[in-house]
mmCIF file of N, CA, C and O in Angstrom:
data_model
loop_
_atom_site.group_PDB
_atom_site.id
_atom_site.type_symbol
_atom_site.label_atom_id
_atom_site.label_comp_id
_atom_site.label_asym_id
_atom_site.label_seq_id
_atom_site.Cartn_x
_atom_site.Cartn_y
_atom_site.Cartn_z
ATOM 1 N N MET A 12 10.721 3.845 9.865
ATOM 2 C CA MET A 12 9.558 3.004 9.659
ATOM 3 C C MET A 12 8.642 3.120 10.866
ATOM 4 O O MET A 12 9.072 3.004 12.000
ATOM 5 N N ALA A 13 7.385 3.367 10.604
ATOM 6 C CA ALA A 13 6.386 3.438 11.668
ATOM 7 C C ALA A 13 5.932 2.032 12.042
ATOM 8 O O ALA A 13 5.563 1.257 11.175
ATOM 9 N N PRO A 14 5.976 1.695 13.315
ATOM 10 C CA PRO A 14 5.541 0.356 13.712
ATOM 11 C C PRO A 14 4.025 0.240 13.798
ATOM 12 O O PRO A 14 3.334 1.217 14.058
ATOM 13 N N CYS A 15 3.533 -0.957 13.546
ATOM 14 C CA CYS A 15 2.125 -1.272 13.789
ATOM 15 C C CYS A 15 2.089 -1.896 15.171
ATOM 16 O O CYS A 15 2.500 -3.037 15.352
ATOM 17 N N ARG A 16 1.635 -1.158 16.137
ATOM 18 C CA ARG A 16 1.661 -1.651 17.516
ATOM 19 C C ARG A 16 0.377 -2.363 17.916
ATOM 20 O O ARG A 16 0.381 -3.156 18.830
ATOM 21 N N ARG A 17 -0.698 -2.023 17.246
ATOM 22 C CA ARG A 17 -1.985 -2.621 17.609
ATOM 23 C C ARG A 17 -2.571 -3.322 16.389
ATOM 24 O O ARG A 17 -2.219 -3.037 15.258
ATOM 25 N N GLU A 18 -3.492 -4.217 16.650
ATOM 26 C CA GLU A 18 -4.129 -4.982 15.577
ATOM 27 C C GLU A 18 -4.880 -4.095 14.589
ATOM 28 O O GLU A 18 -5.063 -4.469 13.443
ATOM 29 N N ASN A 19 -5.310 -2.925 15.027
ATOM 30 C CA ASN A 19 -6.090 -2.072 14.130
ATOM 31 C C ASN A 19 -5.203 -1.099 13.348
ATOM 32 O O ASN A 19 -5.707 -0.227 12.659
ATOM 33 N N GLN A 20 -3.893 -1.241 13.450
ATOM 34 C CA GLN A 20 -2.990 -0.391 12.690
ATOM 35 C C GLN A 20 -2.520 -1.146 11.447
ATOM 36 O O GLN A 20 -2.372 -2.367 11.468
ATOM 37 N N ALA A 21 -2.294 -0.394 10.376
ATOM 38 C CA ALA A 21 -1.942 -1.035 9.116
ATOM 39 C C ALA A 21 -1.013 -0.159 8.292
ATOM 40 O O ALA A 21 -0.887 1.038 8.522
ATOM 41 N N PHE A 22 -0.375 -0.798 7.335
ATOM 42 C CA PHE A 22 0.412 -0.108 6.321
ATOM 43 C C PHE A 22 -0.415 -0.091 5.041
ATOM 44 O O PHE A 22 -1.276 -0.942 4.844
ATOM 45 N N SER A 23 -0.122 0.859 4.165
ATOM 46 C CA SER A 23 -0.777 0.859 2.855
ATOM 47 C C SER A 23 0.296 0.825 1.767
ATOM 48 O O SER A 23 1.445 1.212 1.988
ATOM 49 N N TYR A 24 -0.105 0.365 0.597
ATOM 50 C CA TYR A 24 0.795 0.281 -0.550
ATOM 51 C C TYR A 24 0.051 0.764 -1.782
ATOM 52 O O TYR A 24 -1.069 0.319 -2.060
ATOM 53 N N VAL A 25 0.665 1.705 -2.481
ATOM 54 C CA VAL A 25 0.099 2.225 -3.714
ATOM 55 C C VAL A 25 1.166 2.158 -4.803
ATOM 56 O O VAL A 25 2.364 2.221 -4.523
ATOM 57 N N ARG A 26 0.709 2.016 -6.052
ATOM 58 C CA ARG A 26 1.650 1.890 -7.161
ATOM 59 C C ARG A 26 1.010 2.393 -8.444
ATOM 60 O O ARG A 26 -0.180 2.214 -8.662
ATOM 61 N N VAL A 27 1.820 3.047 -9.257
ATOM 62 C CA VAL A 27 1.431 3.341 -10.636
ATOM 63 C C VAL A 27 2.499 2.748 -11.540
ATOM 64 O O VAL A 27 3.679 2.695 -11.182
ATOM 65 N N SER A 28 2.076 2.280 -12.704
ATOM 66 C CA SER A 28 2.974 1.550 -13.597
ATOM 67 C C SER A 28 3.895 2.441 -14.418
ATOM 68 O O SER A 28 5.082 2.176 -14.532
ATOM 69 N N GLY A 29 3.332 3.467 -15.022
ATOM 70 C CA GLY A 29 4.107 4.271 -15.954
ATOM 71 C C GLY A 29 4.663 5.540 -15.340
ATOM 72 O O GLY A 29 4.065 6.130 -14.440
ATOM 73 N N LYS A 30 5.818 5.955 -15.848
ATOM 74 C CA LYS A 30 6.426 7.213 -15.381
ATOM 75 C C LYS A 30 5.475 8.382 -15.615
ATOM 76 O O LYS A 30 5.422 9.309 -14.822
ATOM 77 N N GLY A 31 4.698 8.325 -16.690
ATOM 78 C CA GLY A 31 3.747 9.388 -16.990
ATOM 79 C C GLY A 31 2.577 9.455 -16.024
ATOM 80 O O GLY A 31 1.848 10.440 -15.991
ATOM 81 N N GLN A 32 2.375 8.408 -15.226
ATOM 82 C CA GLN A 32 1.269 8.373 -14.264
ATOM 83 C C GLN A 32 1.654 8.954 -12.900
ATOM 84 O O GLN A 32 0.782 9.185 -12.071
ATOM 85 N N ILE A 33 2.935 9.172 -12.681
ATOM 86 C CA ILE A 33 3.406 9.602 -11.356
ATOM 87 C C ILE A 33 2.743 10.904 -10.919
ATOM 88 O O ILE A 33 2.361 11.059 -9.765
ATOM 89 N N ASP A 34 2.604 11.844 -11.835
ATOM 90 C CA ASP A 34 2.001 13.136 -11.480
ATOM 91 C C ASP A 34 0.490 13.156 -11.673
ATOM 92 O O ASP A 34 -0.146 14.181 -11.452
ATOM 93 N N GLY A 35 -0.101 12.036 -12.064
ATOM 94 C CA GLY A 35 -1.551 11.954 -12.247
ATOM 95 C C GLY A 35 -2.265 11.759 -10.916
ATOM 96 O O GLY A 35 -1.690 11.950 -9.841
ATOM 97 N N ASP A 36 -3.524 11.337 -10.990
ATOM 98 C CA ASP A 36 -4.317 11.193 -9.776
ATOM 99 C C ASP A 36 -4.377 9.751 -9.258
ATOM 100 O O ASP A 36 -5.117 9.452 -8.329
ATOM 101 N N GLY A 37 -3.583 8.853 -9.836
ATOM 102 C CA GLY A 37 -3.612 7.448 -9.426
ATOM 103 C C GLY A 37 -3.302 7.231 -7.955
ATOM 104 O O GLY A 37 -4.004 6.492 -7.261
ATOM 105 N N PHE A 38 -2.249 7.868 -7.467
ATOM 106 C CA PHE A 38 -1.896 7.711 -6.054
ATOM 107 C C PHE A 38 -3.005 8.234 -5.160
ATOM 108 O O PHE A 38 -3.375 7.609 -4.172
ATOM 109 N N LYS A 39 -3.538 9.391 -5.527
ATOM 110 C CA LYS A 39 -4.611 9.999 -4.725
ATOM 111 C C LYS A 39 -5.828 9.082 -4.682
ATOM 112 O O LYS A 39 -6.389 8.834 -3.605
ATOM 113 N N ARG A 40 -6.247 8.552 -5.835
ATOM 114 C CA ARG A 40 -7.418 7.676 -5.876
ATOM 115 C C ARG A 40 -7.186 6.400 -5.081
ATOM 116 O O ARG A 40 -8.071 5.948 -4.350
ATOM 117 N N GLN A 41 -5.995 5.815 -5.218
ATOM 118 C CA GLN A 41 -5.693 4.598 -4.466
ATOM 119 C C GLN A 41 -5.697 4.868 -2.962
ATOM 120 O O GLN A 41 -6.269 4.099 -2.187
ATOM 121 N N ALA A 42 -5.065 5.973 -2.557
ATOM 122 C CA ALA A 42 -5.023 6.317 -1.132
ATOM 123 C C ALA A 42 -6.422 6.570 -0.585
ATOM 124 O O ALA A 42 -6.741 6.161 0.540
ATOM 125 N N GLU A 43 -7.270 7.238 -1.366
ATOM 126 C CA GLU A 43 -8.650 7.484 -0.923
ATOM 127 C C GLU A 43 -9.392 6.165 -0.718
ATOM 128 O O GLU A 43 -10.119 5.999 0.262
ATOM 129 N N THR A 44 -9.217 5.225 -1.635
ATOM 130 C CA THR A 44 -9.865 3.912 -1.515
ATOM 131 C C THR A 44 -9.361 3.171 -0.282
ATOM 132 O O THR A 44 -10.149 2.607 0.489
ATOM 133 N N ILE A 45 -8.066 3.189 -0.077
ATOM 134 C CA ILE A 45 -7.477 2.526 1.088
ATOM 135 C C ILE A 45 -7.971 3.172 2.380
ATOM 136 O O ILE A 45 -8.326 2.485 3.341
ATOM 137 N N ASN A 46 -8.007 4.493 2.401
ATOM 138 C CA ASN A 46 -8.452 5.195 3.611
ATOM 139 C C ASN A 46 -9.928 4.936 3.911
ATOM 140 O O ASN A 46 -10.306 4.813 5.076
ATOM 141 N N ARG A 47 -10.763 4.842 2.866
ATOM 142 C CA ARG A 47 -12.177 4.491 3.085
ATOM 143 C C ARG A 47 -12.285 3.086 3.684
ATOM 144 O O ARG A 47 -13.055 2.853 4.610
ATOM 145 N N TYR A 48 -11.527 2.156 3.129
ATOM 146 C CA TYR A 48 -11.524 0.779 3.632
ATOM 147 C C TYR A 48 -11.066 0.769 5.096
ATOM 148 O O TYR A 48 -11.687 0.127 5.943
ATOM 149 N N ALA A 49 -9.983 1.483 5.375
ATOM 150 C CA ALA A 49 -9.453 1.526 6.741
ATOM 151 C C ALA A 49 -10.487 2.108 7.706
ATOM 152 O O ALA A 49 -10.708 1.557 8.788
ATOM 153 N N LYS A 50 -11.101 3.200 7.316
ATOM 154 C CA LYS A 50 -12.103 3.826 8.184
ATOM 155 C C LYS A 50 -13.281 2.890 8.430
ATOM 156 O O LYS A 50 -13.736 2.734 9.561
ATOM 157 N N ALA A 51 -13.764 2.241 7.359
ATOM 158 C CA ALA A 51 -14.907 1.324 7.493
ATOM 159 C C ALA A 51 -14.582 0.130 8.389
ATOM 160 O O ALA A 51 -15.478 -0.444 9.007
ATOM 161 N N ASN A 52 -13.304 -0.215 8.466
ATOM 162 C CA ASN A 52 -12.878 -1.366 9.264
ATOM 163 C C ASN A 52 -12.153 -0.958 10.544
ATOM 164 O O ASN A 52 -11.475 -1.776 11.155
ATOM 165 N N LYS A 53 -12.315 0.329 10.903
ATOM 166 C CA LYS A 53 -11.743 0.874 12.136
ATOM 167 C C LYS A 53 -10.240 0.615 12.239
ATOM 168 O O LYS A 53 -9.718 0.200 13.269
ATOM 169 N N MET A 54 -9.549 0.888 11.123
ATOM 170 C CA MET A 54 -8.107 0.712 11.061
ATOM 171 C C MET A 54 -7.433 2.073 10.908
ATOM 172 O O MET A 54 -8.003 3.004 10.345
ATOM 173 N N GLU A 55 -6.206 2.156 11.383
ATOM 174 C CA GLU A 55 -5.401 3.361 11.254
ATOM 175 C C GLU A 55 -4.207 3.048 10.351
ATOM 176 O O GLU A 55 -3.437 2.125 10.629
ATOM 177 N N ILE A 56 -4.057 3.804 9.273
ATOM 178 C CA ILE A 56 -2.896 3.649 8.401
ATOM 179 C C ILE A 56 -1.734 4.394 9.051
ATOM 180 O O ILE A 56 -1.806 5.609 9.245
ATOM 181 N N VAL A 57 -0.671 3.675 9.395
ATOM 182 C CA VAL A 57 0.454 4.312 10.074
ATOM 183 C C VAL A 57 1.605 4.642 9.132
ATOM 184 O O VAL A 57 2.468 5.452 9.467
ATOM 185 N N GLN A 58 1.618 4.028 7.943
ATOM 186 C CA GLN A 58 2.654 4.352 6.966
ATOM 187 C C GLN A 58 2.214 3.894 5.582
ATOM 188 O O GLN A 58 1.605 2.834 5.436
ATOM 189 N N GLU A 59 2.535 4.721 4.592
ATOM 190 C CA GLU A 59 2.239 4.381 3.202
ATOM 191 C C GLU A 59 3.534 4.023 2.492
ATOM 192 O O GLU A 59 4.544 4.701 2.644
ATOM 193 N N PHE A 60 3.479 2.956 1.716
ATOM 194 C CA PHE A 60 4.591 2.559 0.861
ATOM 195 C C PHE A 60 4.127 2.751 -0.573
ATOM 196 O O PHE A 60 2.956 2.546 -0.889
ATOM 197 N N ARG A 61 5.060 3.130 -1.466
ATOM 198 C CA ARG A 61 4.656 3.381 -2.842
ATOM 199 C C ARG A 61 5.756 3.007 -3.812
ATOM 200 O O ARG A 61 6.926 3.048 -3.486
ATOM 201 N N ASP A 62 5.300 2.650 -4.986
ATOM 202 C CA ASP A 62 6.200 2.430 -6.112
ATOM 203 C C ASP A 62 5.748 3.347 -7.228
ATOM 204 O O ASP A 62 4.583 3.320 -7.631
ATOM 205 N N GLU A 63 6.670 4.152 -7.718
ATOM 206 C CA GLU A 63 6.376 5.135 -8.749
ATOM 207 C C GLU A 63 6.936 4.664 -10.086
ATOM 208 O O GLU A 63 8.150 4.511 -10.229
ATOM 209 N N GLY A 64 6.059 4.412 -11.026
ATOM 210 C CA GLY A 64 6.484 4.010 -12.357
ATOM 211 C C GLY A 64 7.083 2.618 -12.397
ATOM 212 O O GLY A 64 8.013 2.359 -13.148
ATOM 213 N N VAL A 65 6.534 1.712 -11.596
ATOM 214 C CA VAL A 65 7.029 0.338 -11.537
ATOM 215 C C VAL A 65 5.919 -0.595 -12.001
ATOM 216 O O VAL A 65 4.837 -0.630 -11.413
ATOM 217 N N SER A 66 6.194 -1.362 -13.035
ATOM 218 C CA SER A 66 5.204 -2.262 -13.599
ATOM 219 C C SER A 66 4.791 -3.348 -12.617
ATOM 220 O O SER A 66 5.618 -3.882 -11.871
ATOM 221 N N GLY A 67 3.511 -3.676 -12.641
ATOM 222 C CA GLY A 67 2.999 -4.766 -11.815
ATOM 223 C C GLY A 67 3.475 -6.127 -12.282
ATOM 224 O O GLY A 67 3.291 -7.119 -11.600
ATOM 225 N N THR A 68 4.096 -6.179 -13.451
ATOM 226 C CA THR A 68 4.620 -7.452 -13.946
ATOM 227 C C THR A 68 5.996 -7.760 -13.365
ATOM 228 O O THR A 68 6.483 -8.876 -13.523
ATOM 229 N N LYS A 69 6.609 -6.786 -12.695
ATOM 230 C CA LYS A 69 7.906 -7.027 -12.060
ATOM 231 C C LYS A 69 7.725 -7.924 -10.851
ATOM 232 O O LYS A 69 6.704 -7.878 -10.171
ATOM 233 N N GLU A 70 8.733 -8.717 -10.576
ATOM 234 C CA GLU A 70 8.730 -9.555 -9.377
ATOM 235 C C GLU A 70 8.647 -8.661 -8.146
ATOM 236 O O GLU A 70 9.129 -7.521 -8.151
ATOM 237 N N ALA A 71 8.065 -9.169 -7.079
ATOM 238 C CA ALA A 71 7.871 -8.385 -5.853
ATOM 239 C C ALA A 71 9.172 -7.770 -5.350
ATOM 240 O O ALA A 71 9.203 -6.619 -4.940
ATOM 241 N N LEU A 72 10.253 -8.533 -5.383
ATOM 242 C CA LEU A 72 11.520 -8.023 -4.859
ATOM 243 C C LEU A 72 12.180 -7.006 -5.786
ATOM 244 O O LEU A 72 13.172 -6.382 -5.419
ATOM 245 N N ASP A 73 11.625 -6.818 -6.977
ATOM 246 C CA ASP A 73 12.105 -5.782 -7.885
ATOM 247 C C ASP A 73 11.275 -4.513 -7.783
ATOM 248 O O ASP A 73 11.407 -3.608 -8.604
ATOM 249 N N ARG A 74 10.411 -4.460 -6.792
ATOM 250 C CA ARG A 74 9.590 -3.276 -6.521
ATOM 251 C C ARG A 74 10.025 -2.738 -5.155
ATOM 252 O O ARG A 74 9.673 -3.292 -4.113
ATOM 253 N N PRO A 75 10.793 -1.649 -5.119
ATOM 254 C CA PRO A 75 11.337 -1.148 -3.851
ATOM 255 C C PRO A 75 10.288 -0.873 -2.772
ATOM 256 O O PRO A 75 10.476 -1.220 -1.609
ATOM 257 N N GLY A 76 9.182 -0.253 -3.154
ATOM 258 C CA GLY A 76 8.142 0.060 -2.168
ATOM 259 C C GLY A 76 7.502 -1.189 -1.598
ATOM 260 O O GLY A 76 7.244 -1.284 -0.395
ATOM 261 N N LEU A 77 7.236 -2.162 -2.453
ATOM 262 C CA LEU A 77 6.625 -3.412 -2.002
ATOM 263 C C LEU A 77 7.600 -4.192 -1.125
ATOM 264 O O LEU A 77 7.214 -4.760 -0.101
ATOM 265 N N THR A 78 8.879 -4.183 -1.502
ATOM 266 C CA THR A 78 9.901 -4.838 -0.683
ATOM 267 C C THR A 78 9.968 -4.189 0.701
ATOM 268 O O THR A 78 10.018 -4.881 1.717
ATOM 269 N N ASP A 79 9.936 -2.857 0.738
ATOM 270 C CA ASP A 79 9.945 -2.150 2.032
ATOM 271 C C ASP A 79 8.718 -2.514 2.861
ATOM 272 O O ASP A 79 8.807 -2.643 4.089
ATOM 273 N N LEU A 80 7.562 -2.679 2.210
ATOM 274 C CA LEU A 80 6.352 -3.092 2.917
ATOM 275 C C LEU A 80 6.547 -4.471 3.539
ATOM 276 O O LEU A 80 6.215 -4.689 4.707
ATOM 277 N N PHE A 81 7.086 -5.415 2.773
ATOM 278 C CA PHE A 81 7.326 -6.754 3.303
ATOM 279 C C PHE A 81 8.264 -6.722 4.505
ATOM 280 O O PHE A 81 8.048 -7.412 5.500
ATOM 281 N N VAL A 82 9.309 -5.891 4.431
ATOM 282 C CA VAL A 82 10.249 -5.751 5.543
ATOM 283 C C VAL A 82 9.530 -5.198 6.777
ATOM 284 O O VAL A 82 9.723 -5.680 7.891
ATOM 285 N N ALA A 83 8.679 -4.198 6.564
ATOM 286 C CA ALA A 83 7.939 -3.600 7.681
ATOM 287 C C ALA A 83 6.987 -4.614 8.313
ATOM 288 O O ALA A 83 6.870 -4.679 9.539
ATOM 289 N N ILE A 84 6.317 -5.397 7.476
ATOM 290 C CA ILE A 84 5.395 -6.412 8.007
ATOM 291 C C ILE A 84 6.166 -7.417 8.856
ATOM 292 O O ILE A 84 5.775 -7.736 9.973
ATOM 293 N N LYS A 85 7.281 -7.895 8.334
ATOM 294 C CA LYS A 85 8.088 -8.869 9.078
ATOM 295 C C LYS A 85 8.640 -8.266 10.373
ATOM 296 O O LYS A 85 8.622 -8.907 11.415
ATOM 297 N N ALA A 86 9.101 -7.030 10.308
ATOM 298 C CA ALA A 86 9.659 -6.365 11.488
ATOM 299 C C ALA A 86 8.615 -6.163 12.580
ATOM 300 O O ALA A 86 8.949 -6.076 13.754
ATOM 301 N N ASN A 87 7.352 -6.103 12.189
ATOM 302 C CA ASN A 87 6.281 -5.890 13.151
ATOM 303 C C ASN A 87 5.623 -7.192 13.589
ATOM 304 O O ASN A 87 4.594 -7.179 14.250
ATOM 305 N N GLY A 88 6.191 -8.304 13.178
ATOM 306 C CA GLY A 88 5.678 -9.595 13.615
ATOM 307 C C GLY A 88 4.378 -9.995 12.968
ATOM 308 O O GLY A 88 3.701 -10.900 13.427
ATOM 309 N N ARG A 89 4.026 -9.357 11.878
ATOM 310 C CA ARG A 89 2.794 -9.702 11.179
ATOM 311 C C ARG A 89 3.058 -10.882 10.247
ATOM 312 O O ARG A 89 4.122 -11.004 9.668
ATOM 313 N N GLN A 90 2.064 -11.718 10.098
ATOM 314 C CA GLN A 90 2.208 -12.857 9.210
ATOM 315 C C GLN A 90 1.209 -12.796 8.066
ATOM 316 O O GLN A 90 1.226 -13.645 7.190
ATOM 317 N N ALA A 91 0.347 -11.802 8.077
ATOM 318 C CA ALA A 91 -0.670 -11.708 7.035
ATOM 319 C C ALA A 91 -0.830 -10.256 6.618
ATOM 320 O O ALA A 91 -0.490 -9.338 7.348
ATOM 321 N N CYS A 92 -1.359 -10.083 5.441
ATOM 322 C CA CYS A 92 -1.595 -8.752 4.905
ATOM 323 C C CYS A 92 -2.992 -8.729 4.304
ATOM 324 O O CYS A 92 -3.342 -9.611 3.525
ATOM 325 N N ASP A 93 -3.806 -7.778 4.693
ATOM 326 C CA ASP A 93 -5.146 -7.637 4.129
ATOM 327 C C ASP A 93 -5.018 -6.788 2.874
ATOM 328 O O ASP A 93 -4.807 -5.592 2.943
ATOM 329 N N CYS A 94 -5.099 -7.422 1.743
ATOM 330 C CA CYS A 94 -4.929 -6.724 0.468
ATOM 331 C C CYS A 94 -6.282 -6.500 -0.170
ATOM 332 O O CYS A 94 -6.964 -7.457 -0.541
ATOM 333 N N GLY A 95 -6.671 -5.246 -0.275
ATOM 334 C CA GLY A 95 -7.943 -4.919 -0.890
ATOM 335 C C GLY A 95 -7.906 -5.194 -2.389
ATOM 336 O O GLY A 95 -6.856 -5.245 -3.002
ATOM 337 N N GLU A 96 -9.058 -5.368 -2.958
ATOM 338 C CA GLU A 96 -9.168 -5.633 -4.391
ATOM 339 C C GLU A 96 -8.752 -4.383 -5.163
ATOM 340 O O GLU A 96 -9.087 -3.272 -4.804
ATOM 341 N N ARG A 97 -8.052 -4.606 -6.243
ATOM 342 C CA ARG A 97 -7.602 -3.496 -7.091
ATOM 343 C C ARG A 97 -8.163 -3.685 -8.489
ATOM 344 O O ARG A 97 -8.078 -4.766 -9.047
ATOM 345 N N ASN A 98 -8.716 -2.619 -9.024
ATOM 346 C CA ASN A 98 -9.187 -2.647 -10.401
ATOM 347 C C ASN A 98 -8.489 -1.526 -11.135
ATOM 348 O O ASN A 98 -8.749 -0.365 -10.892
ATOM 349 N N ALA A 99 -7.596 -1.884 -12.029
ATOM 350 C CA ALA A 99 -6.762 -0.896 -12.723
ATOM 351 C C ALA A 99 -7.582 0.072 -13.565
ATOM 352 O O ALA A 99 -7.111 1.141 -13.905
ATOM 353 N N HIS A 100 -8.805 -0.293 -13.886
ATOM 354 C CA HIS A 100 -9.589 0.568 -14.769
ATOM 355 C C HIS A 100 -10.705 1.324 -14.079
ATOM 356 O O HIS A 100 -11.469 2.011 -14.719
ATOM 357 N N SER A 101 -10.783 1.218 -12.766
ATOM 358 C CA SER A 101 -11.838 1.977 -12.096
ATOM 359 C C SER A 101 -11.377 3.396 -11.841
ATOM 360 O O SER A 101 -10.206 3.667 -11.649
ATOM 361 N N PRO A 102 -12.297 4.334 -11.862
ATOM 362 C CA PRO A 102 -11.939 5.753 -11.691
ATOM 363 C C PRO A 102 -11.501 6.067 -10.287
ATOM 364 O O PRO A 102 -11.707 5.402 -9.353
#
């Protein structure tokens, strides 16, 4: 796990719901959006967490990537997470 040592460092989280979406462009589009946000806010993404083919209707602790993100946040002494807006239907 990469630590967030400075206030301008961050983790990212990406997810696609269906197994058929894993090889699509969803991860790429989400990462591009996150990276644009990070750049505009002078942030450095130090680690990406992902869930492949995991429904957003599952509880947080039933999503391995999201659970790993929570563990990383806690391990780094962070108490908040800046979560960008997500629109499932935007290109």
